[in-house]
PDB file of C-alpha atoms in Angstrom:
ATOM      1  CA  MET A   1      18.763  28.043 -24.202  1.00 60.00           C
ATOM      2  CA  SER A   2      19.908  27.079 -27.715  1.00 67.00           C
ATOM      3  CA  ASN A   3      18.405  24.197 -29.676  1.00 66.00           C
ATOM      4  CA  SER A   4      21.629  22.254 -29.184  1.00 67.00           C
ATOM      5  CA  GLU A   5      21.532  22.735 -25.409  1.00 72.00           C
ATOM      6  CA  ALA A   6      17.836  21.821 -25.269  1.00 69.00           C
ATOM      7  CA  HIS A   7      18.527  18.693 -27.306  1.00 69.00           C
ATOM      8  CA  THR A   8      21.366  17.671 -24.988  1.00 78.00           C
ATOM      9  CA  GLU A   9      19.196  18.216 -21.908  1.00 80.00           C
ATOM     10  CA  LEU A  10      16.409  16.056 -23.359  1.00 77.00           C
ATOM     11  CA  ILE A  11      18.900  13.264 -24.063  1.00 78.00           C
ATOM     12  CA  GLU A  12      20.085  13.422 -20.454  1.00 83.00           C
ATOM     13  CA  ILE A  13      16.509  13.342 -19.164  1.00 83.00           C
ATOM     14  CA  ALA A  14      15.751  10.355 -21.405  1.00 78.00           C
ATOM     15  CA  ALA A  15      18.693   8.492 -19.855  1.00 78.00           C
ATOM     16  CA  LEU A  16      17.548   9.291 -16.314  1.00 79.00           C
ATOM     17  CA  TYR A  17      13.990   8.241 -17.206  1.00 76.00           C
ATOM     18  CA  ALA A  18      15.171   4.886 -18.582  1.00 72.00           C
ATOM     19  CA  LEU A  19      17.163   4.307 -15.381  1.00 71.00           C
ATOM     20  CA  GLY A  20      14.181   5.200 -13.186  1.00 71.00           C
ATOM     21  CA  ALA A  21      16.134   8.066 -11.629  1.00 74.00           C
ATOM     22  CA  LEU A  22      13.556  10.828 -12.154  1.00 75.00           C
ATOM     23  CA  SER A  23      11.141  11.936  -9.469  1.00 77.00           C
ATOM     24  CA  GLN A  24       7.485  11.026  -9.937  1.00 73.00           C
ATOM     25  CA  ASP A  25       6.587  14.523 -11.161  1.00 75.00           C
ATOM     26  CA  GLU A  26       9.591  14.648 -13.506  1.00 80.00           C
ATOM     27  CA  ALA A  27       8.754  11.229 -14.933  1.00 76.00           C
ATOM     28  CA  ARG A  28       5.136  12.217 -15.570  1.00 79.00           C
ATOM     29  CA  SER A  29       6.244  15.421 -17.277  1.00 81.00           C
ATOM     30  CA  PHE A  30       8.651  13.479 -19.496  1.00 79.00           C
ATOM     31  CA  GLU A  31       5.948  10.917 -20.338  1.00 81.00           C
ATOM     32  CA  ASP A  32       3.699  13.788 -21.435  1.00 81.00           C
ATOM     33  CA  HIS A  33       6.564  14.952 -23.659  1.00 81.00           C
ATOM     34  CA  LEU A  34       6.845  11.454 -25.177  1.00 81.00           C
ATOM     35  CA  ARG A  35       3.098  11.348 -25.827  1.00 82.00           C
ATOM     36  CA  ASP A  36       3.413  14.643 -27.698  1.00 84.00           C
ATOM     37  CA  GLY A  37       5.381  12.674 -30.292  1.00 83.00           C
ATOM     38  CA  CYS A  38       9.069  13.422 -29.754  1.00 83.00           C
ATOM     39  CA  ASP A  39      10.759  10.810 -31.966  1.00 82.00           C
ATOM     40  CA  ILE A  40      14.248  11.656 -30.685  1.00 81.00           C
ATOM     41  CA  CYS A  41      13.381  11.028 -27.015  1.00 81.00           C
ATOM     42  CA  THR A  42      11.352   7.913 -27.844  1.00 83.00           C
ATOM     43  CA  THR A  43      14.340   6.463 -29.719  1.00 83.00           C
ATOM     44  CA  GLU A  44      16.718   7.356 -26.871  1.00 82.00           C
ATOM     45  CA  VAL A  45      14.493   5.734 -24.218  1.00 77.00           C
ATOM     46  CA  GLN A  46      14.206   2.554 -26.293  1.00 78.00           C
ATOM     47  CA  ALA A  47      17.984   2.453 -26.823  1.00 76.00           C
ATOM     48  CA  TYR A  48      18.721   2.933 -23.127  1.00 70.00           C
ATOM     49  CA  GLY A  49      16.131   0.291 -22.287  1.00 66.00           C
ATOM     50  CA  ASP A  50      17.840  -2.215 -24.577  1.00 64.00           C
ATOM     51  CA  VAL A  51      21.222  -1.506 -22.971  1.00 64.00           C
ATOM     52  CA  ILE A  52      19.857  -1.853 -19.433  1.00 57.00           C
ATOM     53  CA  ALA A  53      18.169  -5.150 -20.332  1.00 56.00           C
ATOM     54  CA  ALA A  54      21.406  -6.469 -21.857  1.00 56.00           C
ATOM     55  CA  LEU A  55      23.386  -5.493 -18.752  1.00 55.00           C
ATOM     56  CA  SER A  56      20.978  -7.328 -16.457  1.00 49.00           C
ATOM     57  CA  PHE A  57      21.480 -10.573 -18.408  1.00 51.00           C
ATOM     58  CA  GLY A  58      25.240 -10.097 -18.492  1.00 51.00           C
ATOM     59  CA  VAL A  59      25.678 -10.278 -14.720  1.00 49.00           C
ATOM     60  CA  LYS A  60      26.900 -13.619 -13.405  1.00 55.00           C
ATOM     61  CA  GLU A  61      24.569 -15.145 -10.828  1.00 54.00           C
ATOM     62  CA  GLU A  62      26.213 -15.498  -7.441  1.00 60.00           C
ATOM     63  CA  SER A  63      25.059 -16.365  -3.946  1.00 63.00           C
ATOM     64  CA  PRO A  64      25.465 -13.630  -1.317  1.00 64.00           C
ATOM     65  CA  SER A  65      28.199 -14.022   1.247  1.00 70.00           C
ATOM     66  CA  PRO A  66      27.321 -15.070   4.841  1.00 72.00           C
ATOM     67  CA  GLU A  67      27.936 -11.464   5.962  1.00 74.00           C
ATOM     68  CA  VAL A  68      25.444 -10.101   3.428  1.00 70.00           C
ATOM     69  CA  LYS A  69      22.887 -12.752   4.404  1.00 66.00           C
ATOM     70  CA  GLN A  70      23.284 -11.759   8.064  1.00 69.00           C
ATOM     71  CA  ARG A  71      22.751  -8.055   7.295  1.00 70.00           C
ATOM     72  CA  LEU A  72      19.669  -8.908   5.233  1.00 68.00           C
ATOM     73  CA  GLN A  73      18.224 -11.026   8.027  1.00 64.00           C
ATOM     74  CA  SER A  74      18.807  -8.172  10.490  1.00 65.00           C
ATOM     75  CA  ARG A  75      16.939  -5.770   8.198  1.00 63.00           C
ATOM     76  CA  LEU A  76      14.031  -8.220   7.916  1.00 59.00           C
ATOM     77  CA  ASN A  77      13.890  -8.576  11.698  1.00 57.00           C
ATOM     78  CA  GLU A  78      13.701  -4.785  12.035  1.00 55.00           C
ATOM     79  CA  LYS A  79      10.532  -4.811   9.897  1.00 50.00           C
ATOM     80  CA  GLU A  80       8.670  -6.556  12.715  1.00 48.00           C
ATOM     81  CA  GLY A  81       6.957  -4.406  15.309  1.00 47.00           C
ATOM     82  CA  SER A  82       7.176  -4.838  19.063  1.00 42.00           C
ATOM     83  CA  ASP A  83       4.061  -7.065  18.927  1.00 44.00           C
ATOM     84  CA  GLY A  84       5.784  -9.431  16.481  1.00 44.00           C
ATOM     85  CA  HIS A  85       3.581  -8.508  13.521  1.00 45.00           C
ATOM     86  CA  GLU A  86       5.188  -7.536  10.240  1.00 45.00           C
ATOM     87  CA  ARG A  87       4.637  -3.916   9.308  1.00 46.00           C
ATOM     88  CA  ALA A  88       3.823  -2.790   5.795  1.00 46.00           C
ATOM     89  CA  ASN A  89       6.884  -2.365   3.584  1.00 46.00           C
ATOM     90  CA  ILE A  90       6.152   1.256   2.726  1.00 45.00           C
ATOM     91  CA  ARG A  91       7.843   3.216  -0.014  1.00 46.00           C
ATOM     92  CA  VAL A  92       7.895   6.901   0.880  1.00 45.00           C
ATOM     93  CA  SER A  93       8.996   9.600  -1.522  1.00 47.00           C
ATOM     94  CA  SER A  94       8.366  13.113  -0.282  1.00 48.00           C
ATOM     95  CA  GLN A  95       4.685  13.003   0.735  1.00 69.00           C
ATOM     96  CA  ILE A  96       3.832  10.021  -1.452  1.00 74.00           C
ATOM     97  CA  LEU A  97       3.247   6.537  -0.054  1.00 77.00           C
ATOM     98  CA  SER A  98       2.640   3.185  -1.759  1.00 83.00           C
ATOM     99  CA  VAL A  99       2.038  -0.267  -0.289  1.00 83.00           C
ATOM    100  CA  ARG A 100       2.159  -3.089  -2.828  1.00 84.00           C
ATOM    101  CA  ALA A 101      -0.400  -5.913  -2.707  1.00 84.00           C
ATOM    102  CA  ASP A 102       2.235  -8.431  -1.591  1.00 82.00           C
ATOM    103  CA  GLU A 103       3.778  -6.164   1.051  1.00 82.00           C
ATOM    104  CA  GLY A 104       2.947  -5.828   4.712  1.00 80.00           C
ATOM    105  CA  GLY A 105       1.624  -8.468   7.078  1.00 85.00           C
ATOM    106  CA  TRP A 106      -1.720  -9.635   8.434  1.00 90.00           C
ATOM    107  CA  HIS A 107      -2.309 -10.085  12.156  1.00 88.00           C
ATOM    108  CA  GLU A 108      -5.232 -11.764  13.878  1.00 89.00           C
ATOM    109  CA  LEU A 109      -7.625  -9.371  15.622  1.00 85.00           C
ATOM    110  CA  GLU A 110     -10.094 -12.041  16.700  1.00 85.00           C
ATOM    111  CA  GLU A 111     -10.268 -15.716  15.783  1.00 90.00           C
ATOM    112  CA  GLY A 112     -10.779 -15.820  12.007  1.00 93.00           C
ATOM    113  CA  ILE A 113     -10.526 -12.029  11.633  1.00 93.00           C
ATOM    114  CA  HIS A 114      -7.300 -10.573  10.246  1.00 93.00           C
ATOM    115  CA  VAL A 115      -6.144  -6.981   9.773  1.00 92.00           C
ATOM    116  CA  LYS A 116      -3.461  -5.526   7.510  1.00 92.00           C
ATOM    117  CA  GLN A 117      -2.530  -1.914   8.310  1.00 89.00           C
ATOM    118  CA  LEU A 118      -1.821   0.237   5.261  1.00 89.00           C
ATOM    119  CA  PHE A 119      -1.359   3.679   6.809  1.00 88.00           C
ATOM    120  CA  VAL A 120      -1.470   5.368  10.219  1.00 87.00           C
ATOM    121  CA  ASP A 121      -2.041   9.119  10.430  1.00 85.00           C
ATOM    122  CA  ASN A 122       0.004  10.086  13.478  1.00 80.00           C
ATOM    123  CA  LYS A 123      -1.718  13.468  13.728  1.00 82.00           C
ATOM    124  CA  THR A 124      -5.293  12.167  13.878  1.00 85.00           C
ATOM    125  CA  GLY A 125      -4.738   8.593  15.014  1.00 84.00           C
ATOM    126  CA  MET A 126      -6.808   7.356  12.073  1.00 89.00           C
ATOM    127  CA  VAL A 127      -5.815   4.048  10.493  1.00 90.00           C
ATOM    128  CA  THR A 128      -6.397   2.788   6.964  1.00 93.00           C
ATOM    129  CA  ALA A 129      -6.470  -1.020   6.899  1.00 92.00           C
ATOM    130  CA  LEU A 130      -7.772  -4.093   5.148  1.00 94.00           C
ATOM    131  CA  VAL A 131      -9.974  -6.383   7.246  1.00 95.00           C
ATOM    132  CA  LYS A 132     -10.505 -10.008   6.258  1.00 96.00           C
ATOM    133  CA  MET A 133     -13.236 -11.994   8.026  1.00 95.00           C
ATOM    134  CA  SER A 134     -13.490 -15.758   7.556  1.00 95.00           C
ATOM    135  CA  PRO A 135     -16.902 -17.365   6.912  1.00 95.00           C
ATOM    136  CA  GLY A 136     -19.102 -17.431  10.009  1.00 95.00           C
ATOM    137  CA  THR A 137     -17.079 -14.882  12.025  1.00 95.00           C
ATOM    138  CA  HIS A 138     -18.348 -11.768  13.758  1.00 94.00           C
ATOM    139  CA  LEU A 139     -17.011  -8.683  15.524  1.00 91.00           C
ATOM    140  CA  PRO A 140     -17.990  -8.028  19.144  1.00 89.00           C
ATOM    141  CA  ARG A 141     -20.619  -5.428  19.957  1.00 90.00           C
ATOM    142  CA  HIS A 142     -18.785  -2.106  20.104  1.00 91.00           C
ATOM    143  CA  ARG A 143     -19.073   1.686  20.345  1.00 91.00           C
ATOM    144  CA  HIS A 144     -17.144   3.939  17.969  1.00 91.00           C
ATOM    145  CA  ILE A 145     -14.683   6.420  19.459  1.00 89.00           C
ATOM    146  CA  GLU A 146     -14.312   8.265  16.156  1.00 91.00           C
ATOM    147  CA  THR A 147     -15.883   8.036  12.703  1.00 93.00           C
ATOM    148  CA  GLU A 148     -15.505   4.606  11.120  1.00 94.00           C
ATOM    149  CA  GLN A 149     -15.788   4.006   7.369  1.00 95.00           C
ATOM    150  CA  LEU A 150     -16.050   0.667   5.569  1.00 95.00           C
ATOM    151  CA  TYR A 151     -15.862  -0.089   1.848  1.00 96.00           C
ATOM    152  CA  ILE A 152     -16.676  -3.679   0.956  1.00 96.00           C
ATOM    153  CA  LEU A 153     -14.309  -5.298  -1.533  1.00 96.00           C
ATOM    154  CA  GLU A 154     -15.374  -8.949  -1.422  1.00 96.00           C
ATOM    155  CA  GLY A 155     -18.061 -11.196   0.060  1.00 95.00           C
ATOM    156  CA  ASP A 156     -20.953 -10.376   2.393  1.00 96.00           C
ATOM    157  CA  CYS A 157     -20.822  -8.120   5.445  1.00 96.00           C
ATOM    158  CA  HIS A 158     -23.902  -7.893   7.679  1.00 96.00           C
ATOM    159  CA  VAL A 159     -24.023  -4.669   9.708  1.00 94.00           C
ATOM    160  CA  GLN A 160     -26.994  -3.566  11.809  1.00 89.00           C
ATOM    161  CA  GLY A 161     -29.481  -5.592   9.753  1.00 89.00           C
ATOM    162  CA  GLU A 162     -28.053  -4.509   6.395  1.00 93.00           C
ATOM    163  CA  VAL A 163     -26.324  -6.875   3.985  1.00 95.00           C
ATOM    164  CA  LEU A 164     -23.411  -5.117   2.299  1.00 96.00           C
ATOM    165  CA  GLY A 165     -21.590  -6.449  -0.749  1.00 96.00           C
ATOM    166  CA  PRO A 166     -18.736  -5.430  -3.055  1.00 95.00           C
ATOM    167  CA  GLY A 167     -18.869  -1.710  -3.826  1.00 95.00           C
ATOM    168  CA  ASP A 168     -21.066  -0.859  -0.823  1.00 96.00           C
ATOM    169  CA  PHE A 169     -20.017   1.832   1.664  1.00 96.00           C
ATOM    170  CA  HIS A 170     -20.884   2.109   5.365  1.00 95.00           C
ATOM    171  CA  CYS A 171     -20.120   4.878   7.854  1.00 95.00           C
ATOM    172  CA  ALA A 172     -20.590   5.043  11.641  1.00 93.00           C
ATOM    173  CA  THR A 173     -20.177   8.352  13.495  1.00 94.00           C
ATOM    174  CA  PRO A 174     -18.588   8.854  16.948  1.00 92.00           C
ATOM    175  CA  GLY A 175     -20.689   7.432  19.781  1.00 92.00           C
ATOM    176  CA  SER A 176     -22.684   5.100  17.536  1.00 93.00           C
ATOM    177  CA  VAL A 177     -22.907   1.412  18.384  1.00 92.00           C
ATOM    178  CA  HIS A 178     -22.589  -1.629  16.163  1.00 91.00           C
ATOM    179  CA  ASP A 179     -24.636  -4.381  17.784  1.00 90.00           C
ATOM    180  CA  THR A 180     -24.007  -6.846  14.962  1.00 86.00           C
ATOM    181  CA  THR A 181     -21.202  -7.124  12.418  1.00 92.00           C
ATOM    182  CA  PHE A 182     -20.793 -10.567  10.876  1.00 95.00           C
ATOM    183  CA  THR A 183     -20.270 -12.482   7.641  1.00 95.00           C
ATOM    184  CA  ILE A 184     -21.737 -15.724   6.372  1.00 95.00           C
ATOM    185  CA  GLY A 185     -19.498 -16.510   3.416  1.00 95.00           C
ATOM    186  CA  GLY A 186     -16.497 -14.375   4.353  1.00 95.00           C
ATOM    187  CA  THR A 187     -15.656 -10.782   3.500  1.00 96.00           C
ATOM    188  CA  LEU A 188     -12.818  -8.367   2.782  1.00 96.00           C
ATOM    189  CA  PHE A 189     -13.241  -4.644   3.318  1.00 96.00           C
ATOM    190  CA  LEU A 190     -11.258  -1.427   3.517  1.00 96.00           C
ATOM    191  CA  HIS A 191     -11.509   0.171   6.957  1.00 95.00           C
ATOM    192  CA  VAL A 192     -10.735   3.795   7.812  1.00 94.00           C
ATOM    193  CA  GLY A 193     -11.072   4.706  11.481  1.00 92.00           C
ATOM    194  CA  PRO A 194      -9.309   4.705  14.851  1.00 88.00           C
ATOM    195  CA  GLU A 195      -7.156   1.709  15.697  1.00 79.00           C
ATOM    196  CA  ARG A 196      -9.366   0.784  18.624  1.00 80.00           C
ATOM    197  CA  TYR A 197     -13.053   0.807  19.526  1.00 80.00           C
ATOM    198  CA  GLU A 198     -14.917   0.335  22.823  1.00 87.00           C
ATOM    199  CA  VAL A 199     -16.056  -3.268  23.261  1.00 86.00           C
ATOM    200  CA  LEU A 200     -19.503  -3.545  24.872  1.00 86.00           C
ATOM    201  CA  GLN A 201     -21.076  -6.464  26.701  1.00 76.00           C
TER     202      GLN A 201
END
């Protein structure tokens, strides 16, 4: 490839990068190229960015038509599962998945205990979720069907006589029993394990 052809290709890539049209791997590769100090590409990206910003301000604000509103409402309704709980708005690109902090929905597992599913591995049945327990709440005594892992993000979580706080990790293997799981001031933790466990009396 000649220098002229290489230069033209870089200009095209810079345009696609500014538009957000590159794949994640392509974008990272181009960002590495920019960090290496390519003045031409840096200038092109800045120029394209200025044009895109100007275009966004040049569009007249208009309300959507009733037909568009109806289609949007239908799409929002489809996001709800059969149990009525909103599912995470998941962006999937190839084998990459992201769930933004403001996406997805919480549903009540027990009174004062809410769960937000982030990912379900259909092959293993394992679920990654956030669990939020209000002050003074507790989980019922239960036996674990599969390995359960907890990573405390906020508050206090009392498990089997231990007091766990932010940054603490807890793991329970299959067949183990949690006699006590409660919080005094409230807690938020990341949970990785099966969707269900065996409730014991």
